[in-house]
Short mmCIF file of C-alpha atoms in Angstrom, two decimals:
data_model
loop_
_atom_site.label_atom_id
_atom_site.label_comp_id
_atom_site.label_asym_id
_atom_site.label_seq_id
_atom_site.Cartn_x
_atom_site.Cartn_y
_atom_site.Cartn_z
CA UNK A 43 1.34 5.68 -11.99
CA UNK A 44 0.73 9.17 -12.69
CA UNK A 45 0.28 12.42 -15.96
CA UNK A 46 0.97 13.87 -18.48
CA UNK A 47 3.03 17.14 -19.52
CA UNK A 48 5.51 18.80 -21.85
CA UNK A 49 6.36 18.34 -25.14
CA UNK A 50 7.34 14.28 -24.60
CA UNK A 51 6.64 13.41 -21.26
CA UNK A 52 7.62 10.57 -20.03
CA UNK A 53 5.76 8.60 -17.25
CA UNK A 54 8.25 5.96 -15.85
CA UNK A 55 5.73 2.50 -14.38
CA UNK A 56 6.16 -0.54 -13.81
CA UNK A 57 2.79 -1.14 -12.24
CA UNK A 58 -0.05 0.72 -12.26
CA UNK A 59 -0.44 4.37 -14.46
CA UNK A 60 -2.47 6.23 -12.33
CA UNK A 61 -3.68 8.83 -14.91
CA UNK A 62 -7.06 9.39 -12.87
CA UNK A 63 -8.68 11.77 -14.59
CA UNK A 64 -5.70 12.57 -16.79
CA UNK A 65 -5.39 16.97 -16.86
CA UNK A 66 -8.18 18.36 -19.47
CA UNK A 67 -7.52 19.41 -22.56
CA UNK A 68 -4.29 16.66 -22.89
CA UNK A 69 -4.51 17.53 -26.26
CA UNK A 70 -5.12 21.68 -26.29
CA UNK A 71 -2.10 21.98 -23.81
CA UNK A 72 0.16 20.50 -26.65
CA UNK A 73 1.35 17.16 -24.14
CA UNK A 74 2.18 14.13 -25.07
CA UNK A 75 3.11 11.32 -23.01
CA UNK A 76 4.34 7.90 -22.41
CA UNK A 77 3.51 5.53 -20.37
CA UNK A 78 6.11 2.97 -19.79
CA UNK A 79 5.08 0.16 -18.92
CA UNK A 80 7.69 -2.96 -18.03
CA UNK A 81 4.93 -6.21 -18.31
CA UNK A 82 1.14 -4.60 -18.27
CA UNK A 83 -0.17 -8.41 -18.42
CA UNK A 84 0.93 -8.99 -15.00
CA UNK A 85 -0.26 -7.95 -11.52
CA UNK A 86 1.23 -6.58 -8.39
CA UNK A 87 1.05 -8.49 -5.54
CA UNK A 88 -1.47 -6.45 -3.13
CA UNK A 89 -3.68 -6.54 -0.54
CA UNK A 90 -6.35 -5.71 -2.82
CA UNK A 91 -8.37 -2.80 -0.06
CA UNK A 92 -8.69 0.00 -1.03
CA UNK A 93 -10.90 3.60 1.00
CA UNK A 94 -14.35 4.08 -0.20
CA UNK A 95 -13.45 7.19 -1.81
CA UNK A 96 -11.43 6.02 -3.89
CA UNK A 97 -14.24 4.87 -5.96
CA UNK A 98 -15.76 8.18 -6.89
CA UNK A 99 -12.98 10.12 -6.57
CA UNK A 100 -11.16 8.59 -9.06
CA UNK A 101 -14.61 7.13 -11.24
CA UNK A 102 -13.75 3.59 -10.42
CA UNK A 103 -16.05 1.44 -11.48
CA UNK A 104 -18.31 -0.58 -9.05
CA UNK A 105 -18.57 -3.62 -11.09
CA UNK A 106 -14.35 -4.10 -11.00
CA UNK A 107 -15.43 -4.44 -6.94
CA UNK A 108 -14.71 -8.02 -6.09
CA UNK A 109 -15.94 -7.97 -3.04
CA UNK A 110 -17.40 -5.93 0.07
CA UNK A 111 -15.93 -6.11 3.10
CA UNK A 112 -18.71 -5.14 5.91
CA UNK A 113 -16.90 -7.41 8.89
CA UNK A 114 -13.36 -6.75 10.08
CA UNK A 115 -11.86 -9.04 12.53
CA UNK A 116 -8.31 -8.41 14.25
CA UNK A 117 -7.07 -11.18 16.73
CA UNK A 118 -4.27 -10.95 19.55
CA UNK A 119 -1.18 -12.97 20.52
CA UNK A 120 -3.60 -15.18 22.38
CA UNK A 121 -6.23 -14.75 19.79
CA UNK A 122 -8.48 -12.83 21.67
CA UNK A 123 -10.76 -11.35 17.99
CA UNK A 124 -11.63 -7.73 18.55
CA UNK A 125 -14.98 -6.99 16.08
CA UNK A 126 -14.17 -4.51 14.18
CA UNK A 127 -16.79 -3.98 12.52
CA UNK A 128 -19.44 -2.46 15.41
CA UNK A 129 -18.87 1.40 14.20
CA UNK A 130 -19.19 0.89 10.61
CA UNK A 131 -21.76 3.47 9.36
CA UNK A 132 -24.98 2.07 7.27
CA UNK A 133 -24.07 1.26 3.70
CA UNK A 134 -20.10 1.44 3.98
CA UNK A 135 -17.32 -1.18 3.02
CA UNK A 136 -14.25 -1.51 2.13
CA UNK A 137 -13.60 -2.45 -1.19
CA UNK A 138 -11.42 -5.12 -2.38
CA UNK A 139 -9.72 -5.10 -5.61
CA UNK A 140 -7.49 -7.31 -7.67
CA UNK A 141 -4.10 -5.81 -9.13
CA UNK A 142 -3.90 -7.19 -12.13
CA UNK A 143 -7.92 -5.99 -12.96
CA UNK A 144 -7.82 -2.98 -11.33
CA UNK A 145 -4.87 -1.86 -13.61
CA UNK A 146 -5.52 -3.20 -16.94
CA UNK A 147 -8.47 -0.85 -16.27
CA UNK A 148 -6.44 2.25 -16.07
CA UNK A 149 -4.29 1.87 -18.27
CA UNK A 150 -6.93 1.01 -20.58
CA UNK A 151 -8.00 4.98 -19.56
CA UNK A 152 -5.01 6.08 -19.69
CA UNK A 153 -4.38 5.83 -23.55
CA UNK A 154 -8.10 6.85 -24.07
CA UNK A 155 -7.01 9.53 -22.62
CA UNK A 156 -4.44 10.80 -25.13
CA UNK A 157 -1.19 9.03 -23.60
CA UNK A 158 1.02 6.59 -25.36
CA UNK A 159 1.70 3.12 -23.36
CA UNK A 160 5.62 1.65 -23.83
CA UNK A 161 5.89 -1.79 -23.26
CA UNK A 162 8.92 -1.98 -21.95
CA UNK A 163 11.48 -1.76 -19.57
CA UNK A 164 13.74 1.45 -18.79
CA UNK A 165 17.15 0.03 -17.72
CA UNK A 166 18.67 3.95 -17.19
CA UNK A 167 18.16 8.32 -17.46
CA UNK A 168 20.61 10.02 -18.86
CA UNK A 169 20.38 12.84 -16.96
CA UNK A 170 20.58 16.40 -18.82
CA UNK A 171 23.57 18.90 -19.58
CA UNK A 172 21.28 21.74 -18.82
CA UNK A 173 19.70 21.75 -15.73
CA UNK A 174 17.03 23.91 -16.70
CA UNK A 175 16.26 23.31 -20.08
CA UNK A 176 17.44 20.06 -22.34
CA UNK A 177 15.96 16.59 -22.16
CA UNK A 178 16.17 13.30 -20.40
CA UNK A 179 16.98 10.89 -22.33
CA UNK A 180 14.83 7.39 -20.59
CA UNK A 181 17.07 4.22 -22.37
CA UNK A 182 14.33 0.58 -22.33
CA UNK A 183 14.61 -2.03 -23.52
CA UNK A 184 11.43 -2.20 -25.66
CA UNK A 185 9.29 -5.66 -24.92
CA UNK A 186 6.60 -4.81 -27.80
CA UNK A 187 5.22 -7.70 -29.73
CA UNK A 188 5.23 -5.99 -32.96
CA UNK A 189 8.52 -5.58 -32.94
CA UNK A 190 12.26 -7.18 -32.76
CA UNK A 191 12.69 -8.89 -28.93
CA UNK A 192 14.21 -6.79 -26.44
CA UNK A 193 15.72 -3.87 -29.17
CA UNK A 194 16.92 -0.94 -27.42
CA UNK A 195 15.78 2.35 -27.10
CA UNK A 196 15.56 5.89 -26.56
CA UNK A 197 12.71 8.60 -25.42
CA UNK A 198 13.67 12.00 -25.34
CA UNK A 199 11.64 14.20 -22.91
CA UNK A 200 11.33 16.97 -20.75
CA UNK A 201 10.33 15.84 -17.32
CA UNK A 202 10.39 12.19 -15.62
CA UNK A 203 7.17 10.46 -13.35
CA UNK A 204 9.32 7.75 -11.93
CA UNK A 205 6.21 5.47 -10.92
CA UNK A 206 8.48 1.98 -10.53
CA UNK A 207 7.48 0.34 -7.27
CA UNK A 208 9.73 0.17 -3.94
CA UNK A 209 12.88 -0.41 -6.07
CA UNK A 210 12.66 2.71 -8.44
CA UNK A 211 15.63 2.70 -10.66
CA UNK A 212 14.72 6.26 -11.52
CA UNK A 213 15.24 6.96 -7.77
CA UNK A 214 19.22 5.37 -8.23
CA UNK A 215 19.31 7.63 -10.78
CA UNK A 216 18.65 10.66 -10.43
CA UNK A 217 20.44 10.04 -5.83
CA UNK A 218 17.02 9.99 -4.82
CA UNK A 219 18.02 8.22 -1.80
CA UNK A 220 17.87 5.05 0.41
CA UNK A 221 15.41 4.22 2.75
CA UNK A 222 14.74 0.77 4.31
CA UNK A 223 11.75 -2.16 2.69
CA UNK A 224 10.06 -4.42 4.43
CA UNK A 225 8.80 -7.87 2.50
CA UNK A 226 5.36 -8.74 1.86
CA UNK A 227 4.67 -12.42 1.49
CA UNK A 228 1.41 -13.73 0.05
CA UNK A 229 -0.55 -16.35 -0.96
CA UNK A 230 -3.34 -16.79 -2.89
CA UNK A 231 -5.69 -20.03 -2.21
CA UNK A 232 -8.90 -21.24 -3.53
CA UNK A 233 -10.62 -22.55 -0.69
CA UNK A 234 -13.65 -24.59 -0.77
CA UNK A 235 -17.61 -23.30 -1.42
CA UNK A 236 -18.36 -23.67 2.62
CA UNK A 237 -15.03 -22.15 3.79
CA UNK A 238 -15.20 -19.26 0.64
CA UNK A 239 -19.06 -18.39 2.01
CA UNK A 240 -17.23 -17.66 5.57
CA UNK A 241 -14.96 -14.91 4.22
CA UNK A 242 -17.71 -13.54 2.08
CA UNK A 243 -17.82 -10.34 3.37
CA UNK A 244 -15.24 -10.59 6.26
CA UNK A 245 -11.44 -9.80 6.70
CA UNK A 246 -9.05 -11.36 9.07
CA UNK A 247 -5.43 -9.49 10.46
CA UNK A 248 -3.37 -11.52 13.14
CA UNK A 249 -0.83 -9.88 15.29
CA UNK A 250 1.84 -11.28 17.14
CA UNK A 251 5.60 -12.44 17.08
CA UNK A 252 4.81 -15.45 15.08
CA UNK A 253 3.23 -13.98 12.05
CA UNK A 254 5.77 -10.81 12.36
CA UNK A 255 7.49 -9.05 14.76
CA UNK A 256 6.96 -5.31 13.59
CA UNK A 257 3.80 -5.52 11.02
CA UNK A 258 0.75 -8.28 11.19
CA UNK A 259 -0.79 -11.50 9.06
CA UNK A 260 -3.63 -11.05 7.10
CA UNK A 261 -6.48 -13.16 5.75
CA UNK A 262 -8.22 -10.98 2.93
CA UNK A 263 -11.48 -12.24 0.19
CA UNK A 264 -10.65 -11.64 -3.09
CA UNK A 265 -13.25 -12.98 -6.00
CA UNK A 266 -13.29 -16.34 -6.13
CA UNK A 267 -10.11 -17.07 -3.41
CA UNK A 268 -8.53 -15.29 -0.08
CA UNK A 269 -5.18 -13.93 0.08
CA UNK A 270 -3.59 -14.99 2.60
CA UNK A 271 -0.07 -13.12 4.05
CA UNK A 272 1.98 -10.99 6.29
CA UNK A 273 4.85 -8.63 6.27
CA UNK A 274 8.19 -7.49 7.88
CA UNK A 275 10.76 -5.39 7.74
CA UNK A 276 13.03 -6.63 11.21
CA UNK A 277 13.37 -10.50 9.95
CA UNK A 278 12.62 -10.37 5.93
CA UNK A 279 15.16 -13.63 5.61
CA UNK A 280 11.88 -15.60 8.21
CA UNK A 281 9.23 -15.24 5.76
CA UNK A 282 8.56 -18.05 5.36
CA UNK A 283 8.59 -19.37 8.60
CA UNK A 284 6.01 -16.09 9.70
CA UNK A 285 4.28 -17.11 6.70
CA UNK A 286 3.72 -20.43 8.46
CA UNK A 287 2.43 -18.85 11.56
CA UNK A 288 0.24 -17.13 9.77
CA UNK A 289 -0.97 -20.25 8.08
CA UNK A 290 -1.30 -21.83 11.06
CA UNK A 291 -3.22 -19.39 13.31
CA UNK A 292 -5.47 -19.87 10.50
CA UNK A 293 -5.67 -22.99 9.50
CA UNK A 294 -8.93 -23.97 10.44
CA UNK A 295 -10.68 -22.07 7.68
CA UNK A 296 -8.55 -22.03 5.14
CA UNK A 297 -8.72 -25.86 5.30
CA UNK A 298 -8.99 -27.64 1.89
CA UNK A 299 -7.64 -24.80 0.09
CA UNK A 300 -5.03 -24.83 -2.90
CA UNK A 301 -2.72 -22.48 -3.10
CA UNK A 302 -3.09 -20.90 -7.20
CA UNK A 303 -0.11 -17.63 -6.71
CA UNK A 304 3.17 -17.21 -4.09
CA UNK A 305 3.64 -13.56 -4.55
CA UNK A 306 6.28 -11.47 -2.74
CA UNK A 307 7.75 -7.86 -3.14
CA UNK A 308 9.72 -5.13 -0.67
CA UNK A 309 7.45 -2.33 0.25
CA UNK A 310 9.31 0.99 1.15
CA UNK A 311 8.99 1.75 5.02
CA UNK A 312 9.19 5.49 5.07
CA UNK A 313 9.31 8.09 2.13
CA UNK A 314 12.51 8.49 -0.17
CA UNK A 315 15.08 11.48 1.43
CA UNK A 316 14.50 13.52 -2.17
CA UNK A 317 11.59 12.82 -3.50
CA UNK A 318 11.58 16.11 -6.76
CA UNK A 319 15.17 16.10 -8.42
CA UNK A 320 15.35 18.21 -11.24
CA UNK A 321 11.98 18.05 -13.72
CA UNK A 322 12.13 14.32 -11.93
CA UNK A 323 9.84 13.51 -9.38
CA UNK A 324 8.56 10.55 -7.60
CA UNK A 325 5.56 8.59 -6.16
CA UNK A 326 3.71 5.91 -5.38
CA UNK A 327 6.24 3.14 -3.50
CA UNK A 328 8.93 4.60 -5.87
CA UNK A 329 8.69 7.25 -3.34
CA UNK A 330 7.70 6.25 -0.46
CA UNK A 331 3.82 6.61 0.72
CA UNK A 332 3.23 3.57 2.22
CA UNK A 333 1.63 4.03 5.65
CA UNK A 334 3.32 2.02 9.30
CA UNK A 335 0.96 0.08 11.20
CA UNK A 336 -1.31 -0.43 8.33
CA UNK A 337 1.05 -0.86 5.31
CA UNK A 338 -1.30 1.04 2.95
CA UNK A 339 -0.61 2.29 0.00
CA UNK A 340 -3.05 1.73 -3.36
CA UNK A 341 -4.87 5.19 -2.52
CA UNK A 342 -1.88 7.53 -1.95
CA UNK A 343 -0.19 6.09 -5.18
CA UNK A 344 -3.17 7.54 -6.84
CA UNK A 345 -3.24 10.96 -5.13
CA UNK A 346 0.70 10.87 -5.21
CA UNK A 347 0.21 10.68 -8.75
CA UNK A 348 -2.79 13.14 -10.03
CA UNK A 349 -0.73 16.06 -7.06
CA UNK A 350 1.71 15.37 -9.23
CA UNK A 351 0.90 14.96 -12.75
CA UNK A 352 -1.48 18.42 -12.15
CA UNK A 353 0.98 20.15 -11.26
CA UNK A 354 3.39 19.59 -14.19
CA UNK A 355 0.64 19.65 -16.58
CA UNK A 356 -0.36 23.28 -14.90
CA UNK A 357 2.84 25.12 -14.79
CA UNK A 358 3.32 24.16 -18.59
CA UNK A 359 0.19 25.74 -19.75
CA UNK A 360 0.76 29.01 -17.17
CA UNK A 361 4.71 28.82 -18.27
CA UNK A 362 5.91 26.95 -21.75
CA UNK A 363 7.91 24.75 -19.26
CA UNK A 364 8.75 22.40 -16.04
CA UNK A 365 10.40 23.59 -13.45
CA UNK A 366 11.82 21.42 -10.09
CA UNK A 367 10.35 24.65 -8.20
CA UNK A 368 7.10 24.50 -9.78
CA UNK A 369 7.00 21.06 -8.62
CA UNK A 370 7.83 20.92 -5.39
CA UNK A 371 5.34 23.96 -4.92
CA UNK A 372 2.71 21.85 -6.80
CA UNK A 373 2.79 18.47 -5.67
CA UNK A 374 5.46 18.02 -2.93
CA UNK A 375 4.43 20.92 -0.87
CA UNK A 376 1.00 20.05 -0.81
CA UNK A 377 1.05 16.11 -0.78
CA UNK A 378 2.53 16.70 2.33
CA UNK A 379 0.30 19.52 3.97
CA UNK A 380 -2.55 17.08 3.32
CA UNK A 381 -0.98 13.59 3.79
CA UNK A 382 2.14 14.11 6.55
CA UNK A 383 0.60 14.29 10.19
CA UNK A 384 -1.41 10.81 8.85
CA UNK A 385 1.99 9.23 7.83
CA UNK A 386 3.37 9.55 11.60
CA UNK A 387 0.59 9.17 13.38
CA UNK A 388 0.73 5.64 12.00
CA UNK A 389 4.31 5.28 11.89
CA UNK A 390 3.72 6.38 16.16
CA UNK A 391 1.41 3.15 16.76
CA UNK A 392 3.53 1.01 15.26
CA UNK A 393 6.27 1.36 17.73
CA UNK A 394 3.65 1.75 20.26
CA UNK A 395 1.91 -1.24 19.46
CA UNK A 396 3.31 -3.33 17.25
CA UNK A 397 7.02 -3.58 19.84
CA UNK A 398 6.46 -6.93 21.64
CA UNK A 399 2.99 -9.14 22.29
CA UNK A 400 1.71 -7.27 25.18
CA UNK A 401 1.43 -4.17 23.01
CA UNK A 402 -0.24 -6.40 20.75
CA UNK A 403 -3.05 -7.75 23.66
CA UNK A 404 -3.23 -4.15 23.97
CA UNK A 405 -4.19 -2.78 19.82
CA UNK A 406 -6.50 -5.88 19.69
CA UNK A 407 -8.19 -4.89 23.03
CA UNK A 408 -8.20 -1.16 21.86
CA UNK A 409 -10.10 -2.47 18.32
CA UNK A 410 -12.79 -3.46 20.57
CA UNK A 411 -13.63 -0.20 21.35
CA UNK A 412 -16.47 2.12 19.70
CA UNK A 413 -14.49 5.62 20.04
CA UNK A 414 -11.78 3.82 18.28
CA UNK A 415 -13.81 2.57 15.57
CA UNK A 416 -15.62 4.83 14.79
CA UNK A 417 -12.49 7.12 14.17
CA UNK A 418 -10.80 4.34 12.68
CA UNK A 419 -13.52 3.93 9.75
CA UNK A 420 -13.81 8.04 9.56
CA UNK A 421 -9.65 8.18 9.25
CA UNK A 422 -9.11 5.83 6.22
CA UNK A 423 -13.25 5.21 4.24
CA UNK A 424 -12.96 9.14 3.63
CA UNK A 425 -8.78 9.57 3.98
CA UNK A 426 -9.34 12.40 6.67
CA UNK A 427 -7.70 13.16 10.03
CA UNK A 428 -11.16 12.66 11.93
CA UNK A 429 -11.55 16.32 14.15
CA UNK A 430 -10.36 15.88 17.91
CA UNK A 431 -12.82 15.22 20.41
CA UNK A 432 -11.05 15.59 23.47
CA UNK A 433 -13.49 13.94 26.41
CA UNK A 434 -13.85 11.03 24.35
CA UNK A 435 -9.66 10.63 23.43
CA UNK A 436 -9.09 11.58 27.00
CA UNK A 437 -11.03 8.56 28.17
CA UNK A 438 -8.97 7.07 25.36
CA UNK A 439 -5.89 7.75 26.77
CA UNK A 440 -6.73 6.42 29.85
CA UNK A 441 -7.66 3.26 28.98
CA UNK A 442 -4.69 2.71 26.57
CA UNK A 443 -2.73 3.35 29.36
CA UNK A 444 -4.60 0.49 31.26
CA UNK A 445 -4.60 -2.30 28.54
CA UNK A 446 -0.77 -2.05 27.77
CA UNK A 447 -0.26 -2.69 32.41
CA UNK A 448 -2.97 -4.95 32.12
CA UNK A 449 -1.63 -6.22 28.94
CA UNK A 450 2.07 -6.24 29.60
CA UNK A 451 1.39 -9.81 32.23
CA UNK A 452 -0.92 -11.65 28.98
CA UNK A 453 2.01 -10.91 26.54
CA UNK A 454 4.51 -12.59 28.67
CA UNK A 455 2.70 -15.56 29.14
CA UNK A 456 1.89 -15.69 25.23
CA UNK A 457 5.97 -15.27 25.30
CA UNK A 458 6.37 -17.92 27.60
CA UNK A 459 4.01 -20.12 26.32
CA UNK A 460 5.40 -19.72 22.44
CA UNK A 461 8.94 -20.61 23.76
CA UNK A 462 7.59 -23.84 25.35
CA UNK A 463 6.28 -24.49 22.09
CA UNK A 464 9.37 -24.15 20.23
CA UNK A 465 11.58 -25.62 22.66
CA UNK A 466 8.86 -28.46 22.18
CA UNK A 467 9.31 -28.61 18.54
CA UNK A 468 13.29 -28.22 18.40
CA UNK A 469 13.74 -32.24 20.93
CA UNK A 470 11.16 -33.16 18.29
CA UNK A 471 13.95 -32.01 15.19
CA UNK A 472 16.40 -33.50 17.92
CA UNK A 473 15.49 -37.17 18.44
CA UNK A 474 14.33 -37.55 14.78
#
C-alpha cells in the first residue's frame, strides 16, 4: 500500500498496492520499488464504500464504481429506521467498489509507474547489523508462475513499507507491538432482480446486540449482488450467530438470494504502539488505521501509503538516504496531525453509543437529525472534520441527553424481549 524509495526498496503488501500516484520522476530519482503481493488474483473481504473525495484525490476512474449510494438507512435494535440521506448534498454519493477490481487497477498503475511486482509470500525480515547503513533482507517464497514453484528468495533493500494487513508479518519482525483486532464476517449474496432493484442506490446498517455487541451489521450493494455482514471484537467465537442475526433482520429483503462467497478477515481496533521502527514503516491495516464506530479503512490505507512513500522518496532525493527520523517527520507526524482527532472522536462515539441497546436506539434517533447528517457527510465525503457550529452543537448535546433518557426505557424493553425470544428458542431445542 505504498510507494518507492532508495536503491532497492521493498514494499511488502498482501492486499493492495497504493502508488496513487507514485512519487514524481521515479526513474530520474534513481529509485527502485518492489511490491510483494502474496496473491494478486485474490480479493480482500471488504464492504467497499469509499469517500467521494477519494475518486479525485487518488485519480480512481469512475467506471470502477459499481454503485452510487444516495440513500442510507440505519436501523435500531427495535427496527426503527433513520433515513440518513436527507442532508446529502446535490450530486454527492457514496461510491461502492469491489476490492478485487480496485486492487487489480492499482497494481497495474503501480507497474506502469515503474514498480516491480513480485508475486510472493514474505516469510521473514532480517534486520541490518548497522541500523543506519546496512540493508534489510526480505525473505519470501516466490509464487511467480514463470519460475519454479515455492522457490525461496531474498531481496536486499534500503527501506520497507509494511502494508500486509492486520496480521502483519512485517510488524511482528520489527517488534511493532500488539493490538486488539476485531473480526469481520461477510456473505456476498446474489439476489433476484426485483430484490436487487431495492438496493440499487441504498445501503443499510443495522445496530443491536443481536447483530453485534460492539459494532454493526450491514447490507451494502455491489455490482450484481449485496454484501451482508457484521463485525465484533468482543464476541469473535460467536460471529456465525451474529451473522445469523443480520440475516434475520434483513430476511424479507434478501429472501431468495444465493450465497456466492463467504469472507472473513481481522480488522485492527486501534493504531499499533510503534508504526515506524528504523527504516521500516507500517501503513493501512498493518499500522492499525481503521476507525472505530464506522470501521472505515480504505481511504486511510491509501492516504497513509502516499504520505509514507513520499516522505521516503523526498528524503532520498535530498540526502541520498532514508532515516527513521525522516520517516517520522515526513510521515508519522503529518499523519497524526491530520487524522488523530478523527480517530479519537469516532472512538468516543463507539464508547458512548455501542455499549448497549439503549445507546443504539439513541444513536439511530440522532441519525434522523439533519444537523447530524450534514456534519457527518461533510466529514465523511471530504475527509475533513466539520467546523464547529456552537448553537447547533449545543442543541445537539441537549437532544443527545434527552434521547439517551428516552431510549433507556426502550432499550431495556428490547433487551427483555430478546431474552424471552432466546428462552423460547432454548425450550424448543430442549423438547426436540
